[in-house]
Coordinates of C-alpha atoms in Angstrom, one line a residue:
M1183 CA -1.4 21.1 37.0
S1184 CA -1.9 24.1 34.7
N1185 CA -2.7 22.1 31.6
A1186 CA -5.2 19.7 33.2
A1187 CA -8.5 19.6 31.4
G1188 CA -10.6 18.0 34.2
N1189 CA -10.9 14.4 35.2
D1190 CA -7.1 14.1 35.1
R1191 CA -7.1 14.7 31.4
V1192 CA -4.2 16.7 29.9
A1193 CA -5.4 19.5 27.7
L1194 CA -2.4 19.2 25.4
W1195 CA -3.6 15.9 24.0
D1196 CA -7.2 17.0 23.6
N1197 CA -6.0 20.2 21.9
Y1198 CA -3.8 18.1 19.6
K1199 CA -6.7 15.9 18.6
F1200 CA -8.9 18.9 18.0
I1201 CA -6.3 20.4 15.7
L1202 CA -5.9 17.1 13.8
I1203 CA -9.7 16.5 13.3
Y1204 CA -10.0 20.0 12.1
L1205 CA -7.2 19.3 9.6
V1206 CA -9.0 16.1 8.5
V1207 CA -12.2 18.1 7.6
L1208 CA -10.3 21.0 6.1
G1209 CA -8.2 18.5 4.0
H1210 CA -11.3 16.8 2.7
L1211 CA -12.8 20.2 1.7
A1212 CA -9.6 21.4 0.0
N1213 CA -9.2 18.0 -1.8
K1214 CA -12.4 18.7 -3.9
T1215 CA -10.7 21.4 -5.9
A1216 CA -7.0 20.6 -5.4
D1217 CA -6.7 19.8 -9.1
S1218 CA -7.4 23.3 -10.3
V1219 CA -6.9 25.8 -7.4
I1220 CA -3.4 26.3 -6.1
G1221 CA -4.4 27.6 -2.7
A1222 CA -6.7 24.6 -2.0
R1223 CA -4.0 22.3 -3.4
A1224 CA -1.4 23.6 -1.0
V1225 CA -3.8 23.2 1.9
F1226 CA -4.6 19.7 0.9
L1227 CA -1.0 18.7 0.3
F1228 CA 0.3 20.1 3.6
I1229 CA -2.4 18.4 5.6
Y1230 CA -2.1 15.0 3.9
L1231 CA 1.6 14.9 4.5
F1232 CA 1.1 14.1 8.2
H1233 CA -2.4 14.3 9.6
M1234 CA -3.2 10.5 9.6
P1235 CA 0.3 9.5 10.8
A1236 CA -0.2 12.0 13.7
F1237 CA -3.6 10.5 14.5
A1238 CA -2.1 7.0 14.5
F1239 CA 0.7 8.3 16.8
V1240 CA -1.7 9.8 19.4
S1241 CA -3.9 6.7 19.3
G1242 CA -0.9 4.5 20.1
L1243 CA 0.2 6.9 22.9
F1244 CA -3.1 6.2 24.7
A1245 CA -3.2 2.5 23.9
K1246 CA -0.9 1.3 26.7
N1247 CA -3.6 0.3 29.3
T1248 CA -5.8 -1.4 26.7
V1249 CA -2.8 -3.4 25.3
K1250 CA -1.1 -4.3 28.6
N1251 CA -4.4 -5.4 30.2
K1252 CA -5.5 -7.2 27.0
R1253 CA -8.9 -5.4 27.0
Y1254 CA -10.4 -7.2 24.0
D1255 CA -13.8 -5.6 24.8
K1256 CA -12.3 -2.2 24.1
V1257 CA -10.5 -3.4 21.0
F1258 CA -13.7 -4.9 19.5
E1259 CA -15.4 -1.6 19.9
Y1260 CA -13.3 -0.4 16.9
L1261 CA -14.6 -3.4 14.9
T1262 CA -18.1 -2.5 15.8
L1263 CA -17.4 1.1 14.9
Y1264 CA -16.1 0.1 11.5
L1265 CA -19.1 -2.0 10.7
G1266 CA -21.6 0.6 11.9
F1267 CA -19.7 3.4 10.1
S1268 CA -19.7 1.4 6.9
V1269 CA -23.4 0.8 7.1
L1270 CA -24.0 4.5 7.9
M1271 CA -22.0 5.5 4.8
C1272 CA -23.8 3.0 2.7
L1273 CA -27.3 4.2 3.8
F1274 CA -26.3 7.8 3.3
Y1275 CA -25.3 7.3 -0.3
M1276 CA -28.3 5.1 -1.0
V1277 CA -30.6 8.0 0.1
I1278 CA -28.6 10.8 -1.5
Q1279 CA -27.2 9.2 -4.6
H1280 CA -29.6 6.3 -5.0
K1281 CA -26.9 3.8 -5.2
Q1282 CA -25.2 1.5 -2.8
N1283 CA -21.4 0.9 -2.4
F1284 CA -21.3 -1.4 0.7
R1285 CA -18.2 -3.5 0.7
L1286 CA -17.5 -5.4 3.9
L1287 CA -13.8 -6.3 3.4
Y1288 CA -12.8 -3.7 0.8
Q1289 CA -12.6 -0.2 2.3
D1290 CA -11.3 2.9 0.5
S1291 CA -13.4 5.5 2.3
T1292 CA -13.3 7.0 5.8
P1293 CA -14.3 3.9 7.8
W1294 CA -10.9 2.5 7.1
Y1295 CA -9.4 4.2 10.1
A1296 CA -11.7 2.3 12.6
L1297 CA -10.6 -1.0 11.0
A1298 CA -7.0 0.1 11.1
L1299 CA -7.3 0.8 14.8
F1300 CA -8.8 -2.6 15.4
N1301 CA -5.8 -4.2 13.5
W1302 CA -3.2 -2.1 15.3
F1303 CA -4.5 -3.0 18.8
L1304 CA -4.7 -6.7 18.0
I1305 CA -1.1 -6.7 16.5
T1306 CA 0.2 -4.8 19.5
I1307 CA -1.4 -7.1 22.0
C1308 CA 0.0 -10.1 20.3
L1309 CA 3.5 -8.7 20.0
Q1310 CA 3.8 -6.6 23.2
R1311 CA 6.6 -8.8 24.6
L1312 CA 9.0 -7.9 21.8
K1313 CA 11.8 -5.6 22.5
G1314 CA 10.7 -2.0 21.5
S1315 CA 13.6 -1.1 19.2
Y1316 CA 13.5 -4.4 17.4
W1317 CA 9.7 -4.1 17.1
L1318 CA 9.8 -0.6 15.7
I1319 CA 12.5 -1.3 13.1
A1320 CA 10.7 -4.4 11.9
S1321 CA 7.4 -2.4 11.5
I1322 CA 9.2 0.3 9.5
V1323 CA 10.8 -2.3 7.2
L1324 CA 7.4 -4.0 6.7
G1325 CA 5.8 -0.7 6.1
I1326 CA 8.3 0.0 3.3
M1327 CA 8.2 -3.5 1.8
V1328 CA 4.4 -3.7 1.6
G1329 CA 4.5 -1.1 -1.1
Y1330 CA 6.2 -3.6 -3.4
D1331 CA 3.3 -6.0 -3.2
K1332 CA 0.8 -5.1 -5.9
E1333 CA -2.0 -7.2 -4.3
V1334 CA -2.0 -5.3 -1.0
H1335 CA -4.4 -2.4 -1.3
D1336 CA -7.7 -1.6 0.4
V1337 CA -8.8 -5.1 1.5
L1338 CA -9.1 -5.0 5.3
A1339 CA -7.3 -1.6 5.1
L1340 CA -4.2 -3.8 5.1
S1341 CA -1.9 -1.3 3.2
R1342 CA -2.8 1.6 5.5
T1343 CA -2.6 -0.7 8.5
L1344 CA 1.0 -1.7 7.8
V1345 CA 2.3 1.6 6.4
L1346 CA 1.0 3.7 9.4
Y1347 CA 1.6 1.1 12.1
P1348 CA 5.1 2.5 12.9
F1349 CA 3.5 5.7 14.0
F1350 CA 1.0 3.9 16.2
L1351 CA 3.8 1.8 17.7
T1352 CA 6.0 4.9 18.3
G1353 CA 3.2 6.4 20.3
Y1354 CA 2.8 3.2 22.2
L1355 CA 6.5 3.0 23.1
L1356 CA 7.1 6.7 24.0
D1357 CA 6.7 8.2 27.5
R1358 CA 3.8 10.6 27.5
K1359 CA 5.0 12.6 30.4
K1360 CA 8.3 13.5 28.6
L1361 CA 6.4 14.7 25.6
E1362 CA 4.2 16.9 27.8
K1363 CA 7.3 18.5 29.3
L1364 CA 8.7 19.2 25.9
A1365 CA 5.5 20.8 24.8
E1366 CA 5.5 23.2 27.7
N1367 CA 8.9 24.7 26.6
K1368 CA 8.0 28.1 25.2
V1369 CA 11.1 28.4 23.0
L1370 CA 10.5 25.1 21.4
K1371 CA 6.9 26.1 20.8
I1372 CA 7.9 29.3 19.0
L1373 CA 10.5 27.5 16.9
S1374 CA 8.0 24.8 16.0
I1375 CA 5.3 27.3 14.9
F1376 CA 8.0 29.0 12.7
A1377 CA 9.1 25.6 11.3
L1378 CA 5.5 24.6 10.4
A1379 CA 5.0 28.0 8.7
V1380 CA 8.2 27.5 6.7
A1381 CA 7.1 24.0 5.7
A1382 CA 3.6 25.2 4.7
G1383 CA 5.3 27.9 2.6
L1384 CA 7.5 25.4 0.9
V1385 CA 4.5 23.2 0.1
Y1386 CA 2.8 26.2 -1.5
W1387 CA 5.9 27.3 -3.4
K1388 CA 6.6 23.8 -4.7
N1389 CA 3.0 22.6 -4.7
G1390 CA 3.4 21.1 -8.2
V1391 CA 6.3 18.8 -7.0
F1392 CA 4.4 17.7 -3.9
Y1393 CA 1.2 17.1 -5.8
H1394 CA 3.1 14.9 -8.2
Y1395 CA 3.7 12.5 -5.3
R1396 CA 0.2 12.7 -3.7
G1397 CA -0.4 9.0 -4.2
L1398 CA 2.3 8.3 -1.6
Y1399 CA 0.6 10.3 1.2
T1400 CA -2.5 8.2 1.5
A1401 CA -0.5 5.0 2.5
R1402 CA -2.9 2.9 0.4
N1403 CA -1.1 2.7 -3.0
G1404 CA 1.7 0.3 -4.0
Y1405 CA 4.7 1.9 -5.6
A1406 CA 3.8 0.5 -9.0
L1407 CA 0.6 2.6 -8.9
I1408 CA 2.4 5.9 -8.2
K1409 CA 3.5 7.2 -11.6
A1410 CA 5.7 9.9 -10.1
I1411 CA 8.0 7.3 -8.6
G1412 CA 8.9 6.0 -12.0
N1413 CA 10.9 2.9 -11.3
S1414 CA 9.0 1.2 -8.5
M1415 CA 12.3 -0.4 -7.3
Y1416 CA 13.1 2.9 -5.6
G1417 CA 9.7 3.2 -4.0
G1418 CA 11.1 2.2 -0.6
V1419 CA 13.4 5.2 -0.6
Y1420 CA 10.4 7.5 -1.3
R1421 CA 8.4 5.9 1.6
M1422 CA 11.3 6.3 3.9
V1423 CA 11.4 10.0 3.1
Y1424 CA 7.7 10.2 3.6
Y1425 CA 8.1 8.6 7.1
V1426 CA 10.7 11.2 8.0
V1427 CA 8.6 14.1 6.8
A1428 CA 5.4 12.8 8.4
A1429 CA 7.1 12.2 11.7
G1430 CA 8.8 15.5 11.7
L1431 CA 5.6 17.5 11.0
S1432 CA 3.6 15.5 13.5
F1433 CA 6.2 16.2 16.2
L1434 CA 6.4 19.9 15.3
L1435 CA 2.6 20.2 15.5
L1436 CA 2.7 18.6 18.9
L1437 CA 5.3 21.1 20.2
A1438 CA 3.2 23.9 18.7
T1439 CA 0.0 22.8 20.3
P1440 CA -1.3 24.8 23.3
T1441 CA -1.0 23.2 26.6
R1442 CA -3.8 25.1 28.4
R1443 CA -7.5 24.4 28.3
Y1444 CA -9.5 26.5 25.8
F1445 CA -13.2 26.6 24.6
F1446 CA -12.3 24.0 21.9
T1447 CA -10.4 21.5 24.2
S1448 CA -13.5 19.4 25.0
W1449 CA -14.1 18.9 21.3
G1450 CA -10.8 17.1 21.1
T1451 CA -12.2 14.4 23.3
R1452 CA -14.8 13.7 20.7
S1453 CA -12.5 13.6 17.6
M1454 CA -13.8 10.1 16.6
T1455 CA -17.4 11.3 16.8
T1456 CA -16.5 14.2 14.5
Y1457 CA -14.6 11.8 12.2
V1458 CA -17.7 9.6 11.8
F1459 CA -20.4 12.3 11.3
H1460 CA -18.4 14.9 9.3
M1461 CA -18.9 13.1 6.0
I1462 CA -22.6 14.0 5.9
P1463 CA -22.3 17.9 6.0
L1464 CA -19.1 17.6 4.0
Y1465 CA -21.0 15.9 1.2
L1466 CA -23.6 18.7 1.2
F1467 CA -20.9 21.3 0.9
T1468 CA -19.1 19.5 -1.9
R1469 CA -22.1 18.2 -3.7
A1470 CA -22.1 19.2 -7.4
N1471 CA -24.7 21.4 -9.1
T1472 CA -25.6 23.4 -5.9
I1473 CA -24.5 26.9 -7.3
N1474 CA -24.3 27.3 -11.1
G1475 CA -23.2 23.7 -11.5
K1476 CA -20.6 23.9 -8.8
S1477 CA -20.6 22.8 -5.2
I1478 CA -20.6 25.3 -2.4
A1479 CA -17.0 24.7 -1.5
E1480 CA -15.9 24.7 -5.2
Y1481 CA -17.8 28.0 -5.8
M1482 CA -16.1 29.7 -2.9
I1483 CA -12.6 28.5 -3.8
V1484 CA -12.9 29.2 -7.5
N1485 CA -14.2 32.7 -6.9
S1486 CA -11.2 33.6 -4.8
K1487 CA -13.0 32.8 -1.5
T1488 CA -10.6 30.0 -0.5
P1489 CA -10.3 31.3 3.1
W1490 CA -14.0 30.4 3.6
I1491 CA -13.2 26.7 3.6
F1492 CA -11.4 27.3 6.9
V1493 CA -14.6 28.7 8.4
I1494 CA -16.8 25.9 6.9
A1495 CA -14.4 23.2 8.3
A1496 CA -14.6 24.8 11.8
V1497 CA -18.4 24.9 11.6
I1498 CA -18.5 21.2 10.6
V1499 CA -16.1 20.2 13.4
F1500 CA -18.0 22.1 16.1
V1501 CA -21.4 20.8 15.0
C1502 CA -20.4 17.1 14.5
G1503 CA -18.4 17.1 17.7
M1504 CA -21.4 18.1 19.9
P1505 CA -22.0 15.7 22.9
V1506 CA -25.4 14.6 21.5
F1507 CA -23.6 12.9 18.5
E1508 CA -21.2 11.2 20.8
K1509 CA -24.1 9.7 22.7
I1510 CA -25.7 8.5 19.5
L1511 CA -22.4 6.9 18.4
N1512 CA -21.8 5.2 21.7
F1513 CA -25.3 3.8 21.7
F1514 CA -24.6 1.9 18.5
V1515 CA -20.9 1.0 18.6
K1516 CA -20.3 0.2 22.3
P1517 CA -21.4 -3.4 22.9
R1518 CA -23.4 -4.1 26.1
W1519 CA -21.4 -6.9 27.6
K1520 CA -23.1 -9.1 30.2
S1521 CA -21.4 -9.1 33.6
P1522 CA -20.4 -12.4 35.2
E1523 CA -23.1 -11.8 37.8
T1524 CA -25.8 -11.4 35.2
E1525 CA -24.7 -14.6 33.4
T1526 CA -24.9 -16.5 36.8
K1527 CA -28.4 -15.3 37.5
E1528 CA -29.6 -16.3 34.0
K1529 CA -28.3 -19.8 34.5

């Protein structure tokens, strides 16, 4: 198969995950000056419209075996990852900023995604016998309604878990082979690239309008906390629009993704490793008072060197996605379960 990436892996999905993790890092860089620089703001807004819904979708797409076989050992690896990631972030800020911000149950930083994955897998295992269409509609309704509850926020990443779950579930329910066939269509690929370019241009042109609603894109804010919505009673309509936009852009990116193996394909297999470790170099690039009172990223963007953040993001992705970091991560987050034979011998 032309798009096989070795070991029966399909290059399309590794390429897709590589692009997404690159967008995560790029979005975090652009976010640092999004308030004052239009170019960085447009980059930030376009990425945040769909990058985490797309990650949730592709995670669900490859969750079938774990869910159907009820592989709780695999599921609990995400909980271990969340705990280890949280401790890593806490230690890093203690060393760099001389303060601690460890919160076990309240999570507003990057470890939230590992906890959300743990939640999604458990929910899906418990409800896998439900009819797909009913299940998906119910998850969308719940994702919309949770925004009306002012108490649901970052505790146990509950807001993001419920709001983004429809994307994870969509991936779980869809046939991967059919999507791969669509992605090989060259006409659809060209049209998708054009549509993404138009969408990016629209975000740049109307960046003020999109920025006004930025509180909606993170999936962690109740409608009452998003001033742009005005009357929170209509928050559900805004979230429904967000669902449509995020799903559309995620699908367009999938169709636009290369289906052949490239030099960066293997980095897509280590997207979670990059996600965990990228915060350290990211902080160094965005740390204040590095150059004339500004961070490196801010200095580049403010001085009309915005394109350099694309290069910085690429460097961070390739460095943090190196195999050595994956080995380090696996050592700490993958539990060493005892085999039944070992337990019998110990007895």
